[in-house]
Amino acid sequence: MPTEAPAPPPLTATHCPYCSLQCGMGLRAASGAPGGLEVVPRDFPVNRGALCGKGSSAPALLDPRLRLTEPLIRSAATGRLEPATWDAALALVAARLGAVGEEHGPDAVGVFGGGGLTNEKAYALGKFARVVLKTSTIDYNGRFCMSSAAAAHQRAFGVDRGLPFPLQDVARTGCVILAGSNLAETMPPAVRHLRELRENGGKLIVVDPRRTRTAEQADLHLAPRPGTDLALALGLLHLVVAQGRTDEAFIARRTTGWEAARTAVMAHWPELVEKITGVPVPQLRAAVGLFCDAPDGMVLTARGAEQHATGTDTVGAWINFCLATGRAGRPLSGYGCLTGQGNGQGGREHGQKADQLPGYRKLTDPRARAHVAGVWGVPADSLPGPGPSAYELLDALGGEVRALLVMGSNPVISAPRAAHIEGRLRALDFLAVADVVLSETAELADVVLPVTQWAEETGTMTNLEGRVLLRRAALAPPDGVRGDLSVLNSLAKLLSCEETARKFPADPETVFQELRRASAGGAADYAGISYRRIEAEDGVFWPCPDEDHPGTPRLFLERFATDDGRARFVEVTHRGPEEEPDAEYPLVLTTGRVLAQYQSGAQTRRVPELDAATPGAFVELHPLLAGRIGVADGDAVTVTSRRGHATAPARVTAAIRSDTVFMPFHWPGEGRANNLTNPALDPVSKMPEFKACAVRVERAGPAA
Ligand code: SF4
């Protein structure tokens, strides 16, 4: 008799732990596999079964040998982090945060969150800061990621959601301008949507100072000098106006503010824009032709366009371009931001941002405060006001801010002017870090709390499309590891009382139920979204105000989210980067990511196959520049800015402008690119200018 094959182990449908694409994947137990889990392709609209190497290797980090499995306390005797019990670690965190708050006031205790935290954790962290610590000093690393796009979205459309349409719409539009995104390295599965766009006859224009793998696939590649994206967008709009290709009916019916924006744009004539950006006038004309000849079109920006001291205005200029051409508020057209971190979107909707309350409510709005305070069971006037932005907060460490709780962030690598920020962290009276691994920031801590990750915990994420997703736990965490929600519950009890602790349940679904109530009526309304619905529908788009509401995949088709329902043009004019090249620092440095690494690299640098693929930093420079300074491929070069220096091997390539050098920012030590970057802040979004600073480059030695 044939024997029946044993049933395969159960499959957990979930999503990748890394970027905001949040690719769908399945996980199932597999003995001998890294981390004890096998990744199985799963059909999900953004990735349709495809994963990049980061996603497919993600279980490796579940290996207890690669991650933290016990709390650590810095020993007064040895100065080293030593294993400790949870009771001792939590008691010390509570005692020191409490003491600093007592002595210096509540705002002297800071909280720094992360764009990888689930919605439940981001919500609970913001509530913990305001209800337990009573501090206004809370922000998160998402401020470094897409805050300029968020601010510009708010200004023009009255609401901020990365993409106002599902990603699949990209394949069906007529023309896409991709400004400052290297999707082929940052989100490879998303490239299939661009490929399908072109197969369908659509056009792709890529704006990037480097001829990246993404730019290679474009119909037209514009390579502006870093820091001149704003002039480029204004120059294109100038041509649209000059050629009479504005959509006057759309402008009259759906927008306000066009006259002032149009007047401002007329100062940006093509020859001037060519001089500023280095993009030849015929290429500017070709871009306008491709975009306006198509029946519909989209502009998608990412960090390349946004991480500037002019980031909000740059995105504003691209939105003006969409509005003036009538490419907004209708199917297959619009402006969108390709958000970066896994939950960069949800992280800023639910309260860990310095100025926001859950549901994308403003902390300065009395009605918003009353609503959220009611859900939290505290008086509205007990809630602190808005606090400093991420860089301002980090810069104040050791000064006005004396103690810090970090959850899921590694600013020692990811903050601009990183050596200075590392110094500020060292100057704190007390630093506690909750993380999965001993990151470079955790290495500086007085107490390190080992917490659960991704496949070990359940929680929701909101991807770049505004689609709320559920990650289910696929396996139990190692002994000695606790969830962030459990940590907040324990700290609430120690810092306050049992009753306060009950406001911080450790069960994620209970937290989500409360989040739904807190967000109800807000711009990012999750009231109708439940775990059950997310699983049944494989994600629900916000806003979704009640359980009968289908969710909102496409925003703005009827009206924009402003008071009068019209999109607002914004009057913007060009300003260059804060630092222009000069005799001492004659080049521009721009920074970014590589395929095999993710953000500060705290996770991906520990995964053997990702580390092997790209084990360290490098400096990309053009052959003309390399020849001028006597550098051969592989030679060590030192890049110096007004803030510091970094040394890494040279990669000589014609794919970059000869006045520009590029460094990825994932590594510590000599190759830490953020030693160099400029913390000049955008006045609206407080986004630092990661993407352009003046540097010089010198040969430091022969190839290793
Ligand atoms: Fe994960 Fe992003 Fe790679 Fe998808 S593209 S597998 S979400 S890192």
PDB file of C-alpha atoms and ligand atoms in Angstrom, residues 16 18-19 21-23 51-52 54-55 186-189, ligand 1:
ATOM      1  CA  CYS A  16       9.546  40.960   4.510  1.00  0.00           C
ATOM      2  CA  TYR A  18      12.937  45.303   5.555  1.00  0.00           C
ATOM      3  CA  CYS A  19      11.790  48.023   3.159  1.00  0.00           C
ATOM      4  CA  LEU A  21       7.574  47.570  -0.406  1.00  0.00           C
ATOM      5  CA  GLN A  22       6.724  44.956   2.252  1.00  0.00           C
ATOM      6  CA  CYS A  23       6.909  42.078  -0.201  1.00  0.00           C
ATOM      7  CA  LEU A  51      11.977  38.866  -3.392  1.00  0.00           C
ATOM      8  CA  CYS A  52      15.356  40.538  -3.306  1.00  0.00           C
ATOM      9  CA  LYS A  54      17.541  40.766   1.680  1.00  0.00           C
ATOM     10  CA  GLY A  55      14.044  39.310   1.890  1.00  0.00           C
ATOM     11  CA  THR A 186      16.557  49.450  -3.231  1.00  0.00           C
ATOM     12  CA  MET A 187      13.362  47.549  -4.197  1.00  0.00           C
ATOM     13  CA  PRO A 188      14.219  45.152  -7.034  1.00  0.00           C
ATOM     14  CA  PRO A 189      10.808  43.417  -7.166  1.00  0.00           C
TER      15      PRO A 189
HETATM   16 FE1  SF4 B   1      12.163  42.977   1.365  1.00  0.00          FE
HETATM   17 FE2  SF4 B   1      12.160  45.338   0.172  1.00  0.00          FE
HETATM   18 FE3  SF4 B   1      13.596  43.306  -0.804  1.00  0.00          FE
HETATM   19 FE4  SF4 B   1      10.935  43.276  -0.941  1.00  0.00          FE
HETATM   20  S1  SF4 B   1      12.316  44.727  -1.963  1.00  0.00           S
HETATM   21  S2  SF4 B   1      12.253  41.573  -0.378  1.00  0.00           S
HETATM   22  S3  SF4 B   1      10.392  44.275   0.994  1.00  0.00           S
HETATM   23  S4  SF4 B   1      13.914  44.352   1.153  1.00  0.00           S
END
